XYZ file of C-alpha atoms in Angstrom:
600
model
C 107.916 -189.482 223.167
C 108.564 -190.711 219.521
C 112.692 -192.033 220.059
C 115.233 -190.218 217.165
C 118.051 -191.752 216.321
C 120.712 -190.342 214.799
C 119.810 -192.423 211.303
C 116.333 -190.799 212.051
C 117.528 -187.168 212.735
C 119.956 -187.235 210.063
C 116.853 -188.436 207.239
C 114.521 -185.797 208.284
C 117.067 -183.183 208.176
C 117.765 -184.436 204.805
C 114.125 -184.397 203.810
C 113.937 -180.188 204.532
C 112.121 -180.821 208.521
C 113.216 -178.038 210.687
C 114.955 -178.855 214.149
C 111.399 -176.526 215.394
C 109.121 -179.312 214.026
C 111.267 -182.717 214.716
C 111.201 -180.891 218.184
C 107.644 -180.195 217.782
C 106.475 -184.032 216.455
C 109.015 -185.529 219.325
C 107.280 -183.044 221.854
C 111.391 -181.071 223.167
C 112.443 -177.897 222.280
C 114.089 -176.932 219.752
C 116.804 -176.132 221.162
C 117.310 -179.183 222.804
C 117.150 -180.538 218.507
C 119.473 -178.459 217.992
C 122.276 -179.669 220.198
C 121.887 -183.477 219.850
C 122.231 -181.901 216.136
C 125.381 -180.540 216.496
C 126.968 -183.792 219.441
C 126.416 -185.515 216.050
C 128.064 -183.294 214.010
C 124.698 -182.485 212.070
C 125.406 -179.168 209.398
C 124.738 -178.845 206.391
C 127.106 -177.550 203.744
C 126.876 -175.515 201.723
C 126.912 -175.375 197.485
C 127.082 -172.602 194.728
C 124.004 -171.504 192.418
C 125.540 -171.986 189.501
C 124.862 -168.823 187.929
C 126.576 -169.602 184.478
C 124.457 -172.659 183.770
C 126.951 -174.565 183.266
C 128.643 -173.298 180.504
C 132.103 -172.992 182.900
C 132.180 -171.848 186.202
C 130.310 -169.889 188.500
C 132.561 -167.847 190.522
C 129.641 -165.607 192.078
C 129.226 -166.499 196.045
C 125.566 -167.690 195.813
C 125.214 -170.781 198.317
C 122.618 -172.374 199.224
C 122.482 -175.531 202.470
C 122.022 -178.822 201.913
C 122.065 -181.618 203.936
C 122.724 -184.420 201.055
C 126.227 -185.619 201.805
C 129.350 -183.917 199.474
C 131.237 -181.219 199.719
C 130.471 -177.713 200.944
C 132.019 -174.984 197.981
C 132.220 -171.714 199.964
C 134.836 -169.840 198.674
C 137.551 -169.652 200.693
C 138.082 -167.431 203.963
C 139.375 -163.988 204.239
C 140.924 -162.242 206.680
C 138.595 -159.193 206.594
C 135.866 -158.715 209.636
C 132.882 -160.509 208.649
C 129.271 -158.155 209.496
C 126.580 -160.544 208.889
C 123.005 -158.304 207.147
C 119.689 -160.131 207.835
C 117.301 -159.338 205.079
C 113.454 -158.829 205.339
C 112.531 -162.670 204.262
C 109.814 -163.683 201.639
C 107.295 -161.234 199.638
C 104.130 -160.264 200.833
C 102.465 -157.148 201.144
C 103.763 -154.925 204.303
C 106.858 -156.247 204.629
C 108.144 -153.634 202.148
C 110.849 -153.063 200.014
C 112.002 -150.114 201.719
C 113.553 -152.371 204.742
C 115.614 -154.026 201.016
C 116.502 -150.771 200.838
C 118.067 -150.408 203.679
C 119.885 -154.059 203.760
C 121.380 -152.876 200.494
C 123.401 -149.873 201.590
C 124.275 -151.617 204.917
C 126.169 -153.710 202.511
C 127.246 -151.517 200.678
C 128.401 -149.023 203.185
C 130.469 -151.718 205.117
C 132.000 -152.607 201.969
C 133.537 -149.176 201.503
C 134.579 -149.615 205.688
C 136.534 -153.074 204.414
C 133.821 -155.013 205.434
C 133.550 -158.481 204.122
C 129.010 -158.606 203.834
C 127.420 -161.687 204.529
C 123.362 -161.118 203.409
C 120.993 -163.420 204.517
C 117.894 -163.348 202.477
C 115.103 -165.560 200.551
C 113.135 -163.012 198.472
C 113.994 -163.662 194.320
C 112.277 -160.243 193.763
C 114.991 -158.173 195.740
C 118.103 -156.365 194.729
C 119.627 -157.742 198.364
C 119.725 -161.085 196.718
C 121.381 -160.378 193.606
C 124.515 -161.908 193.289
C 127.325 -158.615 193.399
C 125.421 -156.486 195.883
C 127.467 -158.431 198.885
C 130.285 -160.376 199.064
C 128.032 -163.477 200.117
C 124.598 -164.157 199.767
C 122.513 -166.849 201.017
C 119.345 -167.455 200.433
C 117.907 -169.134 202.961
C 115.181 -167.915 205.375
C 114.955 -165.914 208.062
C 114.928 -168.740 211.183
C 117.103 -169.068 213.800
C 118.253 -172.226 212.777
C 119.263 -171.016 209.269
C 121.478 -167.729 210.648
C 123.014 -170.057 213.324
C 124.002 -172.072 211.003
C 125.710 -169.568 208.447
C 127.050 -167.206 211.403
C 128.996 -170.423 212.866
C 130.299 -171.449 209.459
C 130.902 -167.972 208.060
C 132.515 -166.848 212.021
C 131.268 -163.648 211.557
C 132.224 -160.942 213.567
C 128.686 -159.561 213.791
C 125.395 -159.203 212.473
C 122.427 -156.418 211.754
C 118.554 -157.815 212.186
C 117.758 -153.925 212.307
C 117.296 -153.434 208.582
C 114.653 -156.347 207.638
C 112.334 -155.091 209.265
C 110.034 -156.727 211.574
C 111.131 -160.531 210.492
C 115.489 -159.939 211.575
C 113.754 -157.863 214.096
C 111.953 -161.280 215.635
C 115.143 -162.899 215.855
C 117.301 -160.524 217.551
C 116.823 -162.064 221.732
C 117.201 -165.409 220.059
C 120.283 -165.064 218.559
C 122.354 -162.777 220.748
C 121.416 -166.365 223.272
C 123.413 -168.588 220.835
C 126.573 -166.353 220.998
C 126.321 -164.420 217.863
C 126.939 -160.217 218.547
C 124.198 -157.895 217.355
C 125.866 -154.800 216.889
C 123.754 -151.222 216.644
C 120.725 -151.406 219.241
C 120.791 -154.629 221.305
C 118.091 -156.736 221.793
C 116.975 -156.416 225.303
C 116.248 -151.944 223.570
C 114.779 -154.367 221.062
C 112.253 -156.221 223.413
C 111.395 -152.951 225.842
C 110.345 -150.865 222.678
C 109.043 -153.757 221.619
C 106.548 -155.475 224.922
C 103.690 -153.464 225.932
C 104.765 -153.368 229.617
C 107.745 -152.434 229.623
C 107.333 -149.749 226.964
C 104.208 -148.387 228.691
C 106.943 -148.516 232.373
C 109.652 -146.462 230.284
C 107.236 -143.809 229.199
C 106.449 -143.365 232.422
C 109.641 -143.207 233.708
C 110.718 -139.775 230.943
C 106.672 -138.482 231.704
C 105.940 -139.732 228.186
C 102.501 -140.236 226.787
C 100.730 -142.554 225.194
C 96.935 -142.997 224.550
C 95.137 -144.887 227.654
C 94.698 -148.381 226.870
C 95.150 -151.854 227.852
C 95.873 -155.550 227.304
C 93.657 -158.104 226.756
C 94.462 -161.791 226.779
C 90.710 -163.132 226.189
C 87.653 -161.423 224.514
C 86.013 -160.679 228.086
C 89.243 -159.137 228.806
C 88.732 -156.711 225.695
C 85.046 -155.603 226.213
C 86.316 -154.615 229.825
C 89.127 -152.866 228.405
C 86.376 -150.978 226.283
C 84.828 -149.926 227.763
C 86.591 -148.643 230.534
C 88.661 -146.731 227.273
C 85.562 -146.114 225.060
C 84.673 -146.688 221.910
C 86.192 -146.311 219.157
C 89.463 -148.791 220.261
C 92.320 -149.745 217.961
C 92.492 -153.169 218.346
C 95.537 -155.231 216.947
C 97.531 -158.867 218.456
C 101.614 -158.607 219.523
C 104.200 -158.292 217.512
C 102.936 -157.531 214.147
C 104.187 -157.050 210.535
C 103.222 -154.290 208.278
C 99.968 -154.075 210.780
C 98.276 -158.136 209.864
C 94.992 -157.949 211.771
C 94.664 -153.897 213.303
C 91.473 -152.850 212.912
C 89.291 -149.798 214.416
C 86.257 -151.353 216.715
C 83.502 -148.861 216.960
C 81.130 -151.398 218.895
C 80.904 -154.462 221.166
C 80.034 -156.536 218.460
C 81.900 -155.171 216.410
C 85.029 -156.281 219.271
C 83.469 -159.759 219.411
C 83.536 -160.659 216.074
C 87.639 -159.193 216.172
C 88.526 -161.771 219.202
C 86.474 -164.438 218.021
C 87.610 -163.584 214.051
C 91.405 -162.093 213.175
C 93.162 -163.741 216.672
C 94.237 -166.190 218.470
C 94.421 -164.337 222.265
C 96.901 -165.750 224.877
C 99.048 -164.746 228.263
C 102.248 -165.080 225.704
C 100.299 -163.652 223.220
C 97.915 -160.695 224.807
C 95.518 -158.390 222.348
C 96.439 -154.488 222.123
C 93.799 -152.444 223.125
C 94.350 -148.312 222.905
C 91.692 -145.677 223.315
C 91.898 -144.610 219.478
C 92.255 -140.505 218.574
C 90.013 -139.313 216.277
C 91.140 -136.528 213.788
C 95.016 -136.159 215.293
C 97.687 -135.385 213.446
C 100.187 -138.431 212.988
C 103.607 -138.502 212.605
C 106.256 -139.958 211.978
C 109.811 -139.554 212.637
C 113.792 -141.280 211.439
C 116.540 -140.068 213.916
C 120.017 -141.203 214.204
C 121.599 -142.339 217.155
C 125.433 -143.164 217.371
C 127.756 -145.215 220.301
C 129.762 -142.657 221.585
C 126.093 -141.607 223.292
C 125.925 -144.632 225.675
C 129.784 -144.483 226.158
C 131.363 -141.343 228.437
C 132.192 -139.563 225.680
C 131.560 -136.107 223.833
C 131.185 -138.110 221.034
C 128.190 -139.077 220.306
C 125.213 -137.516 218.650
C 121.680 -138.160 218.113
C 119.936 -136.399 214.671
C 116.256 -136.149 213.568
C 116.895 -137.415 210.170
C 113.024 -136.532 208.966
C 109.527 -135.289 210.374
C 106.630 -136.234 208.534
C 103.409 -135.094 208.634
C 100.396 -137.318 207.503
C 97.791 -135.602 205.209
C 95.218 -138.658 206.555
C 94.585 -138.239 210.224
C 95.269 -141.156 212.576
C 94.092 -144.465 211.761
C 95.608 -145.063 208.333
C 99.304 -146.958 208.838
C 102.012 -145.562 208.254
C 103.251 -148.163 204.981
C 100.020 -146.488 203.449
C 99.435 -142.725 204.298
C 100.162 -140.026 202.611
C 102.845 -137.780 203.931
C 104.743 -134.584 203.735
C 108.530 -133.189 205.355
C 109.081 -131.110 206.578
C 106.127 -130.545 208.941
C 103.173 -128.394 206.716
C 100.562 -127.887 210.046
C 102.342 -128.482 213.453
C 103.161 -125.121 215.738
C 107.275 -124.754 216.365
C 105.349 -126.351 220.348
C 104.462 -128.810 219.031
C 107.385 -129.951 216.702
C 109.963 -129.107 220.079
C 107.515 -131.779 221.892
C 107.698 -134.275 219.238
C 112.254 -133.708 219.398
C 112.351 -133.566 222.924
C 111.160 -136.702 223.328
C 112.366 -138.163 220.386
C 115.824 -137.117 222.076
C 114.723 -138.670 225.606
C 113.594 -142.349 223.803
C 116.421 -142.883 222.162
C 118.642 -141.990 225.347
C 116.786 -144.246 227.786
C 116.591 -147.165 224.982
C 120.093 -146.964 224.223
C 119.388 -147.369 219.833
C 123.149 -147.405 218.200
C 121.776 -146.520 214.160
C 117.700 -146.446 213.025
C 114.995 -145.446 215.612
C 111.407 -144.743 214.313
C 108.638 -143.172 216.819
C 105.461 -142.892 215.663
C 103.456 -140.173 216.971
C 99.288 -138.663 217.461
C 99.239 -134.847 217.725
C 95.368 -133.958 219.341
C 96.031 -129.509 219.888
C 99.241 -129.201 221.981
C 99.841 -132.706 223.143
C 101.714 -135.457 221.794
C 100.823 -138.639 222.128
C 103.821 -141.851 221.806
C 101.691 -144.087 219.777
C 104.655 -146.283 219.116
C 108.592 -146.889 219.072
C 110.647 -149.215 216.204
C 114.105 -149.665 217.075
C 115.278 -150.593 213.656
C 115.074 -148.808 209.515
C 111.051 -147.515 208.793
C 109.569 -147.983 205.850
C 110.124 -143.368 205.357
C 114.212 -144.103 205.495
C 114.496 -144.189 201.479
C 112.058 -141.190 201.134
C 113.867 -138.697 204.417
C 116.776 -140.278 202.756
C 116.328 -138.702 199.413
C 114.218 -135.648 200.981
C 117.104 -134.494 202.770
C 119.996 -135.579 200.172
C 122.096 -138.253 203.387
C 122.273 -141.123 202.452
C 120.772 -142.836 206.944
C 120.188 -147.023 205.893
C 124.111 -146.809 205.222
C 125.311 -144.409 207.851
C 123.354 -145.955 210.442
C 125.301 -149.130 209.027
C 128.646 -147.390 209.808
C 127.996 -145.999 213.095
C 127.197 -149.238 214.039
C 130.152 -151.011 212.747
C 131.649 -148.123 215.589
C 131.546 -144.898 213.854
C 129.953 -141.570 215.414
C 128.137 -139.131 213.681
C 131.190 -136.715 213.841
C 133.500 -138.720 211.576
C 130.756 -139.303 209.143
C 130.208 -135.051 209.173
C 125.813 -135.897 209.640
C 125.490 -134.150 212.948
C 122.249 -131.205 212.523
C 119.185 -131.770 211.327
C 118.106 -131.252 208.023
C 115.031 -128.904 207.459
C 114.474 -128.827 203.768
C 113.530 -125.632 201.842
C 111.224 -127.435 200.072
C 108.257 -129.636 200.041
C 108.092 -133.464 199.816
C 105.767 -135.767 199.834
C 105.225 -139.368 200.179
C 102.388 -141.125 198.307
C 101.763 -144.933 198.140
C 101.050 -147.088 194.923
C 98.136 -149.493 195.753
C 97.329 -152.777 194.004
C 93.279 -152.158 194.319
C 92.911 -152.197 190.074
C 94.355 -155.822 190.708
C 91.156 -156.982 193.530
C 88.297 -156.508 191.352
C 86.026 -155.626 194.200
C 87.686 -154.510 196.663
C 86.982 -151.612 198.667
C 89.549 -149.295 198.763
C 89.436 -147.475 201.975
C 93.004 -147.331 203.968
C 93.138 -148.293 207.581
C 95.876 -149.701 210.307
C 96.255 -152.553 208.208
C 98.684 -152.420 205.092
C 98.330 -152.980 201.723
C 100.318 -150.656 199.547
C 103.192 -152.477 197.059
C 104.869 -149.346 196.082
C 105.750 -145.228 196.626
C 106.161 -142.704 194.725
C 107.649 -138.841 195.681
C 106.490 -135.054 194.928
C 109.275 -132.258 195.193
C 108.365 -128.839 194.706
C 109.245 -125.605 196.792
C 105.907 -124.974 196.487
C 103.257 -127.810 199.024
C 100.547 -127.837 196.790
C 102.932 -128.927 193.815
C 104.298 -131.176 195.779
C 101.649 -133.218 195.911
C 100.365 -132.593 192.518
C 103.323 -134.152 191.698
C 103.472 -137.207 193.685
C 99.475 -137.773 192.665
C 100.943 -137.691 188.955
C 103.817 -140.402 190.137
C 101.080 -142.492 191.517
C 99.483 -142.503 188.475
C 95.555 -140.802 189.364
C 97.105 -136.791 188.204
C 94.625 -134.321 189.962
C 92.010 -132.575 187.167
C 91.600 -128.819 186.670
C 88.552 -128.842 186.216
C 84.877 -130.507 185.310
C 82.375 -132.389 187.593
C 82.725 -133.329 191.145
C 81.204 -135.713 192.586
C 80.963 -135.444 196.487
C 79.425 -137.784 198.769
C 80.399 -138.105 202.861
C 79.605 -139.404 205.984
C 77.089 -137.582 208.545
C 80.204 -136.482 210.382
C 81.711 -135.388 207.977
C 78.622 -133.062 206.310
C 79.694 -129.754 209.299
C 82.636 -129.323 207.609
C 82.526 -130.015 203.206
C 81.082 -126.956 202.303
C 83.467 -125.580 203.429
C 85.801 -128.011 200.979
C 83.698 -127.937 198.888
C 83.493 -124.449 198.047
C 87.997 -124.344 197.010
C 86.191 -126.437 195.107
C 83.572 -123.919 193.337
C 86.111 -121.153 193.080
C 88.760 -123.602 191.879
C 85.914 -123.853 188.221
C 84.659 -127.023 189.364
C 81.349 -127.725 188.848
C 79.182 -129.649 192.259
C 77.656 -133.386 191.926
C 75.670 -134.879 194.658
C 73.304 -137.023 195.305
C 69.936 -135.782 198.122
C 71.812 -135.498 201.794
C 75.329 -134.282 200.566
C 72.902 -131.762 198.061
C 71.180 -130.367 200.597
C 74.094 -129.444 202.483
C 75.928 -128.431 199.592
C 72.399 -126.182 198.884
C 72.301 -124.832 202.267
C 75.693 -123.444 202.208
C 74.496 -121.664 198.948
C 76.256 -123.038 196.075
C 74.349 -124.632 193.327
C 74.860 -129.370 192.739
C 73.172 -131.450 190.311
C 71.796 -134.179 191.795
C 71.445 -137.539 191.198
C 69.872 -140.653 192.165
C 71.866 -142.821 194.887
C 72.360 -146.470 193.837
C 69.166 -148.217 194.740
C 67.264 -144.654 193.904
C 67.800 -145.457 189.847
C 69.245 -143.533 187.326
C 71.445 -141.940 186.176
C 73.148 -142.383 189.651
C 77.145 -141.911 190.124
C 78.379 -145.346 188.891
C 76.522 -144.810 185.365
C 78.942 -141.178 184.941
C 82.035 -142.670 186.013
C 81.712 -145.461 183.997
C 80.555 -143.013 180.728
C 83.737 -140.033 182.194
C 81.350 -137.278 183.257
C 83.169 -137.946 186.259
C 86.484 -135.978 186.871
C 87.274 -136.712 190.531
C 85.281 -138.213 193.644
C 85.515 -136.716 197.641
C 83.351 -140.196 199.168
C 83.972 -140.475 202.898
C 82.369 -144.317 204.474
C 79.708 -144.048 206.126
C 80.986 -146.053 209.470
C 82.765 -149.330 210.198
C 81.323 -151.386 207.590
C 80.513 -149.179 204.661
C 77.516 -149.998 202.557
C 77.680 -151.904 199.059
C 76.706 -148.331 197.235
C 79.497 -146.340 198.744
C 81.416 -150.153 197.864
C 80.159 -149.780 194.456
C 81.106 -146.332 193.276
C 84.504 -146.492 195.002
C 86.044 -149.391 193.520
C 84.329 -147.360 189.915
C 86.429 -144.911 190.692
C 89.733 -146.877 190.491
C 88.470 -149.101 187.346
C 87.885 -145.690 185.627
C 90.883 -144.167 186.494
C 89.617 -141.065 188.202
C 90.822 -139.548 191.255
C 88.992 -140.098 194.309
C 89.566 -138.818 198.069
C 88.350 -141.011 200.715
C 89.325 -138.613 203.873
C 88.078 -134.714 204.091
C 91.751 -133.686 204.436
C 92.832 -135.736 201.467
C 90.249 -133.121 199.455
C 91.419 -130.660 201.086
C 95.009 -130.935 199.974
C 93.987 -132.441 196.498
C 91.978 -128.703 196.404
C 95.449 -127.365 197.564
C 96.887 -128.917 195.021
C 94.586 -128.055 191.869
C 95.339 -124.763 193.502
C 98.310 -124.229 192.413
C 98.794 -125.799 189.475
C 96.123 -122.914 188.268
C 97.924 -120.548 189.529
C 101.723 -121.818 187.955
C 102.005 -125.092 186.312
C 104.700 -127.122 187.492
C 108.606 -127.510 186.531
C 110.919 -130.804 186.174
C 114.527 -130.874 188.346
C 116.414 -133.777 189.412
C 116.549 -134.544 192.715
C 120.099 -133.818 192.959
C 119.335 -129.729 191.880
C 116.497 -129.574 195.351
C 119.753 -131.158 197.056
């Protein structure tokens, strides 16, 4: 092991090496380096960012750390209790700006209750890093080392890891082991929800079903599990952000490719293999729980903030899916089961604050896909849809208040429909297929509100920049698996006044159902074809479902051309049906505009 004296350690820190990097280079542990550094009194000082460009003295509390010798510029201590809020870290698809919304609302809520708020984040694009959002902002990376420095320097009373998404959640256990008071749900409960073995044991105890699954530490184990479960299966690494490297696989060859190129499996980081439930309806639930539930008090409350039914079938990441609140097709029985399961898991995990659960519903059976004892991407949408700021309420609950004190004790079931649609960056990535998968790809979201579910969906499409047409030519090309269903969908569009255009196989199915179809060439057969019609603006709507796990090149070309020509395109049967309902509602009654406040 290379020797490391005080001088070398100080030099390494001033050059920007983290304790973890130094530990790796010297063959020791991060904890030992931190202990050695503290023994030597080697800690960072904090400097104030000059937000006034040296024109006059800057007082805005916006800090960064440095190991260069110099004065510490942090403002004098205040008598208030301090709460540290951990943000989501740098900008990337999968992290979601929704988490920043939750951090900002937490800062506002805790300020209202007399706390001093300290924000830790390193994303210049967010509201949480505006210097006037919190009492102090530390523009620092979300690492164990940096967060501990700030917590100790500021003598914080507590820290919130629940609002910044997966990034701070992964730090919770390490922070607690180093003396940080994580307020809200305990890191031990977070570990139960994140660790697949502990999670499966909890579900067995509560008698709650989950899709058949297994853990694989290498390609051979993954193959054995997949054969037992039967294809298709959903494979994913442990502790992922934004569904990264999640994939639905349909064969041994695809699985072998995934295990070789997509992930590094090991006993410490096993790959999760779940039976993929085809044609299941996915449901997201956000709930909030207070500490009174676990302190032998009658004050304890669990409230479901929102139940969102996905329009796309299970398999699309919740950050990308189109969702409807309240659920629009689920039976009262299924909704009751979802409510019971949510309450049971919140109690068992001793959740204090927010919890998100993802379910898959097949028939009358409700399966739990995953539980996140934290704020989810849907919290801002649900808050605006029901008229209650869930993130603010959760922050106050984590700081000790009960939901009864906050006058939020009953589930809100709106008398109108709220549709969440995602916004994608596909027009900036030429040649990139637009098909949705378990890996998140959206960069924003919009909301449609209306008393009619069809109009609410139509409004969401307008807001996402892809308004539904009320007539014209509809091009249909679907996979063999969807040919049985497509005739009924096409009939709805014909009744709405659309003319049908299709290639050979799909056209034959539609003609057999008695529908009039304009036949065109496949891309490989000649011209005119779908790409020509799209470029000429002769098509007003496209329904194109993928032919399998590896889409054909001509399918990809049709879908990407639809994006570049701003032609609305539906890639699932369920979204095509939603579009038909939306167009029917628009033609029948048009739409009116109301503010969110008027709905509430």
